[in-house]
mmCIF file of C-alpha atoms in Angstrom:
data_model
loop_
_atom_site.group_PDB
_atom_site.id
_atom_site.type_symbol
_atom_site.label_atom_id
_atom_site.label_comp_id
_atom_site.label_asym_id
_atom_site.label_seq_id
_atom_site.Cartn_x
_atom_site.Cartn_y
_atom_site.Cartn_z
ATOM 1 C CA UNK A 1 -8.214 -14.346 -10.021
ATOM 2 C CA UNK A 2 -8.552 -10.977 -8.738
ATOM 3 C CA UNK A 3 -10.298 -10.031 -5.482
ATOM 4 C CA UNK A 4 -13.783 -7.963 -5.642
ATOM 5 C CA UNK A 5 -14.384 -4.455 -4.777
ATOM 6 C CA UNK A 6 -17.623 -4.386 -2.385
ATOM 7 C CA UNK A 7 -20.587 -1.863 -3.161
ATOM 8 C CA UNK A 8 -23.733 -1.998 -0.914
ATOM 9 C CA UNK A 9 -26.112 -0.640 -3.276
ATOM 10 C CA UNK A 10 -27.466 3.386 -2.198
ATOM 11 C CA UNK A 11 -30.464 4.596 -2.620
ATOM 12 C CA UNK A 12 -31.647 5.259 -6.284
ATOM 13 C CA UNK A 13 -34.528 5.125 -8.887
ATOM 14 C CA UNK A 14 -32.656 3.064 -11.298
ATOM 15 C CA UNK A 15 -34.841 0.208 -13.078
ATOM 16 C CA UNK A 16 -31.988 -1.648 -13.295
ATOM 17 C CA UNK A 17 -29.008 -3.188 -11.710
ATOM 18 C CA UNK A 18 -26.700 -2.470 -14.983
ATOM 19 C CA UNK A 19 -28.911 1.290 -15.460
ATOM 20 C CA UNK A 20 -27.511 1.881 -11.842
ATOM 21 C CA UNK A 21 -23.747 1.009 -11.657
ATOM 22 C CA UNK A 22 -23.665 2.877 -14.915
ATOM 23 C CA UNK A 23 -24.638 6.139 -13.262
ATOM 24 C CA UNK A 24 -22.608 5.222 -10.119
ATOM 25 C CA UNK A 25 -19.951 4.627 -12.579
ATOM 26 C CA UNK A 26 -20.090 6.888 -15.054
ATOM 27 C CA UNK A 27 -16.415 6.471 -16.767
ATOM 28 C CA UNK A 28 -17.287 3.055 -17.333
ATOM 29 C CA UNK A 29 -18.610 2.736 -20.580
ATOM 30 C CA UNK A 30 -21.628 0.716 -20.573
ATOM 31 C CA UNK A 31 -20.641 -2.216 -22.728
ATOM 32 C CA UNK A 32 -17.839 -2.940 -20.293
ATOM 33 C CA UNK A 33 -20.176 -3.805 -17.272
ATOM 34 C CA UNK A 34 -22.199 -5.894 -19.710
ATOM 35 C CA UNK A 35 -19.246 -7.869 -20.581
ATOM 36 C CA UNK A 36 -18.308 -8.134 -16.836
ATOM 37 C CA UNK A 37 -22.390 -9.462 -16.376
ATOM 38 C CA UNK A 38 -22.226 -11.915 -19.458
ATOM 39 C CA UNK A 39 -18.626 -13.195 -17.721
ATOM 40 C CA UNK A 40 -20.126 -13.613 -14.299
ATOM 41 C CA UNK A 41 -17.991 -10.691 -12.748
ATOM 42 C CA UNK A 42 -20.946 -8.934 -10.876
ATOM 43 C CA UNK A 43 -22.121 -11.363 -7.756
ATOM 44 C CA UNK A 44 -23.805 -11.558 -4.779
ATOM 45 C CA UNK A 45 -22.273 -11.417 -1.096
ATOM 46 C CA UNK A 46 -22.144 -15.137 -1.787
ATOM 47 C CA UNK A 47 -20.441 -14.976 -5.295
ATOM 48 C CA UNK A 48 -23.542 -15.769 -7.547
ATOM 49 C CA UNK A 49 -23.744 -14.016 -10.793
ATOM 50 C CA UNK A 50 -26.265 -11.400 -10.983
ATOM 51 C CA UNK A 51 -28.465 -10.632 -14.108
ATOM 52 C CA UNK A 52 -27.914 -7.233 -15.569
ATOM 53 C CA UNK A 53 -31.872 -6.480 -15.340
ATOM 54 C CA UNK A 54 -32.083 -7.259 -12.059
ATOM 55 C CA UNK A 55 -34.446 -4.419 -9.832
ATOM 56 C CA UNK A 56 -32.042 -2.316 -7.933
ATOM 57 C CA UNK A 57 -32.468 -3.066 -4.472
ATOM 58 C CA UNK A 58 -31.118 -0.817 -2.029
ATOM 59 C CA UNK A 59 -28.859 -2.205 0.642
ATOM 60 C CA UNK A 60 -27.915 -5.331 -1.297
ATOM 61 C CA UNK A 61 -23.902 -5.375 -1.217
ATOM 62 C CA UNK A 62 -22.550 -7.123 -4.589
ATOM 63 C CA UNK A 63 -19.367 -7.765 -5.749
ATOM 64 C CA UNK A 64 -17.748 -6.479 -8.952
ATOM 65 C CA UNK A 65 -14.112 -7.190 -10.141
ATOM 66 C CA UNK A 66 -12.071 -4.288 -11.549
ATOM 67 C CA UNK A 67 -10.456 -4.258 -14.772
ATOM 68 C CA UNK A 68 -8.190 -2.085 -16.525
ATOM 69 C CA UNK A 69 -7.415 -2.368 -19.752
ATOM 70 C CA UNK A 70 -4.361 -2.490 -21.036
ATOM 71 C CA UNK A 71 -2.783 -2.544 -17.536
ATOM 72 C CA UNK A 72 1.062 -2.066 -17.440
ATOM 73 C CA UNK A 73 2.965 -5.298 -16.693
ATOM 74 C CA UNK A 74 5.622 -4.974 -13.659
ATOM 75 C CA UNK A 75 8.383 -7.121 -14.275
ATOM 76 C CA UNK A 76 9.344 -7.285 -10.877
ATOM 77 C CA UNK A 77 8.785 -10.382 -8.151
ATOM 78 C CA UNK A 78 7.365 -10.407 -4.723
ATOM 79 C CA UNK A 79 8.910 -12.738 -2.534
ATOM 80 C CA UNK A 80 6.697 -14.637 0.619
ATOM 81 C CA UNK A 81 9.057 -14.942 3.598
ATOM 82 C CA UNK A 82 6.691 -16.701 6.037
ATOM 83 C CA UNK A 83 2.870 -18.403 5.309
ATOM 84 C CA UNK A 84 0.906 -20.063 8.493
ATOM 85 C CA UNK A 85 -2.797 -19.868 9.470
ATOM 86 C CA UNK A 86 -3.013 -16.631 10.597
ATOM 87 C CA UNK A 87 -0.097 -14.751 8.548
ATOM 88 C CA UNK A 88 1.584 -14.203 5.126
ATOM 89 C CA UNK A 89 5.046 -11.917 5.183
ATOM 90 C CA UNK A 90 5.359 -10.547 1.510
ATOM 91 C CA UNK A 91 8.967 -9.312 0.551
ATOM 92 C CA UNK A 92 7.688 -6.415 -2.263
ATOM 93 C CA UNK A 93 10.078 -5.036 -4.802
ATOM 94 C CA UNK A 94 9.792 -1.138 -5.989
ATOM 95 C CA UNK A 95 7.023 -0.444 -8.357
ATOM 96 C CA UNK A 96 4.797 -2.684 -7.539
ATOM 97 C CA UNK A 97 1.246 -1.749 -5.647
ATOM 98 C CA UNK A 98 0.346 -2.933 -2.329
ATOM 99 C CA UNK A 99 -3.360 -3.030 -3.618
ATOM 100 C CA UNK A 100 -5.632 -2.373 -6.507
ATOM 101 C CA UNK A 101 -5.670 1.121 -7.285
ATOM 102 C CA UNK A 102 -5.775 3.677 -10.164
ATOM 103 C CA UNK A 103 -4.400 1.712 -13.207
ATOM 104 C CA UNK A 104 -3.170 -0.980 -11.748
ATOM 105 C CA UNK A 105 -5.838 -4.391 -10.296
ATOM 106 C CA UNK A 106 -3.809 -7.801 -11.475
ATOM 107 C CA UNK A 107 -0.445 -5.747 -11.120
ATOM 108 C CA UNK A 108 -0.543 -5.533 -7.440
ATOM 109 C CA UNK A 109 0.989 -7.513 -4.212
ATOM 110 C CA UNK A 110 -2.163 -8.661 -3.259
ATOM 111 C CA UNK A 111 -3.810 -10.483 -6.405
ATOM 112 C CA UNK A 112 -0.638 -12.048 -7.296
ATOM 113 C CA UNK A 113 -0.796 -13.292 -3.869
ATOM 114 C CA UNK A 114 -4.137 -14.520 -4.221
ATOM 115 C CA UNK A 115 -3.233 -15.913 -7.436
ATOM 116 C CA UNK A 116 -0.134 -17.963 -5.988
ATOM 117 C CA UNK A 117 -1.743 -18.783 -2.840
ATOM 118 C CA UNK A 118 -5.363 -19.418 -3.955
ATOM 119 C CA UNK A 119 -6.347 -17.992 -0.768
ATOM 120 C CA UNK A 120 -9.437 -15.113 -1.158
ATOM 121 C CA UNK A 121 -9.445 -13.924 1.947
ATOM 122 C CA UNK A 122 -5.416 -12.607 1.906
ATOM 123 C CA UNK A 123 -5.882 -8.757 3.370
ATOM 124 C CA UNK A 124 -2.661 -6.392 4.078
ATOM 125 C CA UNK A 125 -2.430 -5.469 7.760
ATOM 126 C CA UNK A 126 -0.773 -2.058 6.437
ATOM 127 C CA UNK A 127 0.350 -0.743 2.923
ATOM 128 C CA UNK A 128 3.841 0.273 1.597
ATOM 129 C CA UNK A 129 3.973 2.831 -1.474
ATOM 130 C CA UNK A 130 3.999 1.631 -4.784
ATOM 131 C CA UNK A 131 7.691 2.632 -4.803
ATOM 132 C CA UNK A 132 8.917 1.756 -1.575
ATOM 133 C CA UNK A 133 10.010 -2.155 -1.409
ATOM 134 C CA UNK A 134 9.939 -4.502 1.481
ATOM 135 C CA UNK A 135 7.868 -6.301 4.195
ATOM 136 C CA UNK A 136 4.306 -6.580 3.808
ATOM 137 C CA UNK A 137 1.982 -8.330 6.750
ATOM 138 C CA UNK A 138 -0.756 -9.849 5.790
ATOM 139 C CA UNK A 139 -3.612 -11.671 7.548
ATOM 140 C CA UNK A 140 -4.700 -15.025 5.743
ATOM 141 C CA UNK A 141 -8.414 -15.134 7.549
ATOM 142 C CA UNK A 142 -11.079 -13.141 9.103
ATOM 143 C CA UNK A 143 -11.072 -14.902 12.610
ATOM 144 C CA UNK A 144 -8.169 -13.797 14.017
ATOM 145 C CA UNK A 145 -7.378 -10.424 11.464
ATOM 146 C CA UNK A 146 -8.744 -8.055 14.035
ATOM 147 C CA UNK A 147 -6.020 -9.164 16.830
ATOM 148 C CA UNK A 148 -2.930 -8.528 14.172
ATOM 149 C CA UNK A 149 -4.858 -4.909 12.763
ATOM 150 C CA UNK A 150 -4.532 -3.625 16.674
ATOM 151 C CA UNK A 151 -0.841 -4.188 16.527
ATOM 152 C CA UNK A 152 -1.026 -1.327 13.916
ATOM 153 C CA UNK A 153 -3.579 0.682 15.557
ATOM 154 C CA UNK A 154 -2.041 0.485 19.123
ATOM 155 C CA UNK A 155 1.472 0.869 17.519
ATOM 156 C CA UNK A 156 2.538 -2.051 18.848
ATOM 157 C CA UNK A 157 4.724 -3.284 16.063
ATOM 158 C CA UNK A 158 8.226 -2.060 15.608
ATOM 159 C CA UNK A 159 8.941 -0.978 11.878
ATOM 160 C CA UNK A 160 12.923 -0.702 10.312
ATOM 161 C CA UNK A 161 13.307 1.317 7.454
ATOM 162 C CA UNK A 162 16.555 1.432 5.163
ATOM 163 C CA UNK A 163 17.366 4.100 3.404
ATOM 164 C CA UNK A 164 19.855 5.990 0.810
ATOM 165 C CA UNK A 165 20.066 9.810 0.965
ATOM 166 C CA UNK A 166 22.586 12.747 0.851
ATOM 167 C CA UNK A 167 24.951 12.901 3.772
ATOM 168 C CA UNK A 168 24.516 15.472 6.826
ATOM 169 C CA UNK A 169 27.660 16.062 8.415
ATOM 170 C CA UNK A 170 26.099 18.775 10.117
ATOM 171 C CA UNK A 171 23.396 16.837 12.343
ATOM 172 C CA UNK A 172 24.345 14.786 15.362
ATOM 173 C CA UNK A 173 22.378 11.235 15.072
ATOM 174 C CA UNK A 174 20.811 9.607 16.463
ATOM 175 C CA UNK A 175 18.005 12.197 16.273
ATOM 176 C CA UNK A 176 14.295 12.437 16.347
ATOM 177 C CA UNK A 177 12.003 14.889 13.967
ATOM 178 C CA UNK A 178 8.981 15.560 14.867
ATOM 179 C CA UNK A 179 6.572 17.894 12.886
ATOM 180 C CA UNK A 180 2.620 17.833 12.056
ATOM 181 C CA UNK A 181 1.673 16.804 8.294
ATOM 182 C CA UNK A 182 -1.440 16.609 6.469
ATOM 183 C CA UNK A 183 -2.024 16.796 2.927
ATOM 184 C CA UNK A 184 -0.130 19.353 0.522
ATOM 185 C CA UNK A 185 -0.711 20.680 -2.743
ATOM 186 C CA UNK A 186 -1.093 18.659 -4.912
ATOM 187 C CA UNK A 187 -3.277 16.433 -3.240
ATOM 188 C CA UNK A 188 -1.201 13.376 -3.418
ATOM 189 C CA UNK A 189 1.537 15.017 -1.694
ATOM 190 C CA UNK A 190 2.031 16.191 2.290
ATOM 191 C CA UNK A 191 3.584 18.803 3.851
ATOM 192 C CA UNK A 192 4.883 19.725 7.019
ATOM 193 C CA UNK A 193 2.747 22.346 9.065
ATOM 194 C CA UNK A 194 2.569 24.886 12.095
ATOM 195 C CA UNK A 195 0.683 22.660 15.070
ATOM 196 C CA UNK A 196 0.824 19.918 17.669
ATOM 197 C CA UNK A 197 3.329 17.026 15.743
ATOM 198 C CA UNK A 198 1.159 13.938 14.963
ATOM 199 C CA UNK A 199 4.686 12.195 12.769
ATOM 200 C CA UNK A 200 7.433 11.143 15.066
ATOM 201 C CA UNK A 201 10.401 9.236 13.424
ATOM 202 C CA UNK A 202 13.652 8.048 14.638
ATOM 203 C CA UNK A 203 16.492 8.626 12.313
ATOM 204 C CA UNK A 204 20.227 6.904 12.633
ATOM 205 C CA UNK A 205 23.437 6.474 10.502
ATOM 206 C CA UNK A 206 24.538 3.271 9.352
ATOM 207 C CA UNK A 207 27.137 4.183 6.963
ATOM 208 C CA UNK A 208 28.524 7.729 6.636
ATOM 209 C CA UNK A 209 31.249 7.139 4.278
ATOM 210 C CA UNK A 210 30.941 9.053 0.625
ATOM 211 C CA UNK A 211 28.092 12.099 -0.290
ATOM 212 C CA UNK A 212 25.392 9.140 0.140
ATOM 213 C CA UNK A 213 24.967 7.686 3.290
ATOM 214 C CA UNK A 214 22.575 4.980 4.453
ATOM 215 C CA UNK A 215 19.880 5.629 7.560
ATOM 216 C CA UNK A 216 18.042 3.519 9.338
ATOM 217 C CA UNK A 217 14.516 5.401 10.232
ATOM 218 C CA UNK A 218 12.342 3.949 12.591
ATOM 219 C CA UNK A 219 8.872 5.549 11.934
ATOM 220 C CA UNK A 220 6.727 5.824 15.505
ATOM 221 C CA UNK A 221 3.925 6.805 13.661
ATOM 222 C CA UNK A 222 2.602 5.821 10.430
ATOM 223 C CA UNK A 223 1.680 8.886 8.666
ATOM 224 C CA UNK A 224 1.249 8.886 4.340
ATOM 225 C CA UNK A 225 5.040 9.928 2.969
ATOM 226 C CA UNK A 226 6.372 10.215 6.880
ATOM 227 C CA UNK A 227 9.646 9.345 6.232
ATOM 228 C CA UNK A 228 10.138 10.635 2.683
ATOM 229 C CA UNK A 229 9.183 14.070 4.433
ATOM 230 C CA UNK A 230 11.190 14.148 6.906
ATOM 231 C CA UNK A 231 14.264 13.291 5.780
ATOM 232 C CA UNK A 232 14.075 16.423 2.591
ATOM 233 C CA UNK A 233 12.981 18.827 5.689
ATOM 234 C CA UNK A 234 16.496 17.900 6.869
ATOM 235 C CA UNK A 235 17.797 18.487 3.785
ATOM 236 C CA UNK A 236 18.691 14.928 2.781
ATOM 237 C CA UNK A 237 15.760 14.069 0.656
ATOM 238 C CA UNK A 238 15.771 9.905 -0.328
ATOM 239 C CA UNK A 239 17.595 9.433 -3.743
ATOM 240 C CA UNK A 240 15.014 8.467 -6.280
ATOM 241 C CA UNK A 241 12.203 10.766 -4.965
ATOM 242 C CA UNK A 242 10.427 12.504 -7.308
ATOM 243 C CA UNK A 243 7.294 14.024 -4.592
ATOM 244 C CA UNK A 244 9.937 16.043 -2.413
ATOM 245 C CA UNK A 245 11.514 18.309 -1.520
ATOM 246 C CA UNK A 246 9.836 19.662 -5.041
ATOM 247 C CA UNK A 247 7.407 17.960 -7.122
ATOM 248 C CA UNK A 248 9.702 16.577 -10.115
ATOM 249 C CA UNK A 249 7.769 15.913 -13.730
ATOM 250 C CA UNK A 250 9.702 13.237 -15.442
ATOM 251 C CA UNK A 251 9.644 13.177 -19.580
ATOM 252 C CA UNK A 252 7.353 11.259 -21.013
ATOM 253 C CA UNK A 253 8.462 7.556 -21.166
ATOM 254 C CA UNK A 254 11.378 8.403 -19.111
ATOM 255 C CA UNK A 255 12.814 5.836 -17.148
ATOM 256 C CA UNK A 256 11.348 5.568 -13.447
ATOM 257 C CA UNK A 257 13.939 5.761 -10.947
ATOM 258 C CA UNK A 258 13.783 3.579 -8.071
ATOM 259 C CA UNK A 259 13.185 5.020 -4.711
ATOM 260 C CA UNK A 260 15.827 3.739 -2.140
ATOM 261 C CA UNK A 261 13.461 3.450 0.499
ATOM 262 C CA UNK A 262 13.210 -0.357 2.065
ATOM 263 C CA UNK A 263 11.033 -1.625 4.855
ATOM 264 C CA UNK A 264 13.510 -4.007 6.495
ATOM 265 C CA UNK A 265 12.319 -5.067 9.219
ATOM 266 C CA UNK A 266 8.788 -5.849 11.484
ATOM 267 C CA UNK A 267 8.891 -7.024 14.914
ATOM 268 C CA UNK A 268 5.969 -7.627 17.271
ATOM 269 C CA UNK A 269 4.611 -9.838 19.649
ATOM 270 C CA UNK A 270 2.762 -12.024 18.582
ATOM 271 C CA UNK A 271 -1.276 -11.451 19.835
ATOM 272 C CA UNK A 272 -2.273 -15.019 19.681
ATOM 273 C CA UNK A 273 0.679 -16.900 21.329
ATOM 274 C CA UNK A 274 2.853 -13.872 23.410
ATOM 275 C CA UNK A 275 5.309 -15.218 21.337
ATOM 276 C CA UNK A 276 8.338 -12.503 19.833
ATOM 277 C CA UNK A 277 8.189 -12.604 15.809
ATOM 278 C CA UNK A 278 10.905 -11.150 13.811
ATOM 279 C CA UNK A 279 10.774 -10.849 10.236
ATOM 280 C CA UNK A 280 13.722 -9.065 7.560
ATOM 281 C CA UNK A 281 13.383 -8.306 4.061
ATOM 282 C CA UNK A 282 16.105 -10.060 1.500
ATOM 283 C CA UNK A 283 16.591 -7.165 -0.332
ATOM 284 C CA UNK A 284 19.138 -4.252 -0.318
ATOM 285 C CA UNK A 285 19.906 -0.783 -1.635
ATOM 286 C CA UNK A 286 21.845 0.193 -3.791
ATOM 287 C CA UNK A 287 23.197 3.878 -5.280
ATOM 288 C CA UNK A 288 21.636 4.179 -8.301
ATOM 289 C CA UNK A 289 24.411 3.816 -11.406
#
């Protein structure tokens, strides 16, 4: 089971429900949403399977499941650390998506979590890149999500990175970089600019033997490709990353090295009981061979 996408239907003169999602749509071919009708995979706010001749209505929100076809299998394992009524801690590997996205729906942390949990209303508290791995937080109900999401939003949770990069004899560390980023060229991509820093991250050494050495970064912000950023503008860009300093094309059907990038640790207090929560991924880093 995957989870839905929500669409509250926008204005339109469609005479149909299927006529309309196929112009709202328009790179889905046509037979595809009438397979998802005929299978029951476009409902109601209450999960009732909706007729494909249906009037458009606007302002009715439906639900529609997304499919891929031919979606890549990832043939690596999440891990759950911790489950209880108001949390799930996912331990994710490299490559695999936080959530549905692009070509990837059943290939993601969050409907295999679903899946192995049977619980629908599983939502991430943050995302992690597709190729970063580690700790995941994610609320398991509605009631009580909004108290965890302000934790994020007032930056009240502490967040340990790991990670493998080029040594810099050079630099005293600790150290601090701050900078202001927004997005590069291409899109997908940011870049440090001239302005008032909105990225703050705390870097330190944990082993400085050999041409790699490991760094813990502690990001005080949480900006898109902070800490992959910030560590090439000093010149020690993470092994494995392909997005910076330079944009890297890979061969076709090349092998997909892993980023060493790891979100070890989240720490926080808890909203709900005051109580201090620790949690630490089981996975490590390694130089690739």
């Amino acid at each position: 089971m995957t989870t839905p996408s929500r669409l509250q239907l926008p204005p339109g003169d469609w005479n149909s429900l299927l006529d309309g999602l196929c112009a709202r749509f328009p790179r889905i071919d046509r037979l595809q949403w009438e397979s998802r009708f005929a299978r029951g995979r476009i409902q109601d706010a209450q999960g009732r399977a909706l007729a494909p001749d249906m009037p458009w209505q606007v302002g009715l929100e439906i639900r529609y499941f997304r499919e891929v076809a031919d979606e890549p299998v990832i043939p690596f394992e999440e891990n759950i650390l911790h489950c209880d009524a108001h949390l799930l801690v996912a331990d994710k590997p490299h490559f695999l998506p936080t959530a549905p996205a692009g070509a990837f729906v059943r290939q993601t942390l969050l409907a295999r979590l679903v899946e192995r949990t049977g619980n629908v209303d599983l939502v991430p508290l943050h995302r992690l890149d597709r190729l970063t791995a580690g700790l995941v937080l994610f609320s398991t109900q509605p009631q009580t999500r909004d108290a965890y999401q302000r934790l994020f939003r007032e930056r009240r949770i502490e967040k340990t990175y790991e990670a493998l990069a080029p040594a810099l004899p050079d630099l005293r560390f600790p150290l601090e970089r701050h900078s202001r980023l927004q997005p590069g060229d291409p899109f997908f991509r940011m870049a440090e600019v001239p302005g008032e820093p909105n990225a703050l991250t705390r870097i330190e050494v944990i082993d400085a033997h050999g041409p790699v050495w490991r760094y813990r970064l502690a990001p005080e912000s949480g900006r898109k490709h902070q800490l992959r950023v910030h560590m090439a503008a000093l010149g020690a860009p993470i092994l494995g990353d392909e997005f910076y300093p330079q944009l890297h094309v890979r061969p076709e059907r090349a092998a997909e090295p892993p980023l060493q990038l790891l979100a070890q640790a989240l720490a926080f207090d808890d909203p709900l009981t005051g109580q201090r929560r620790s949690f630490r991924s089981t996975r490590t880093l390694c130089v690739p061979g």
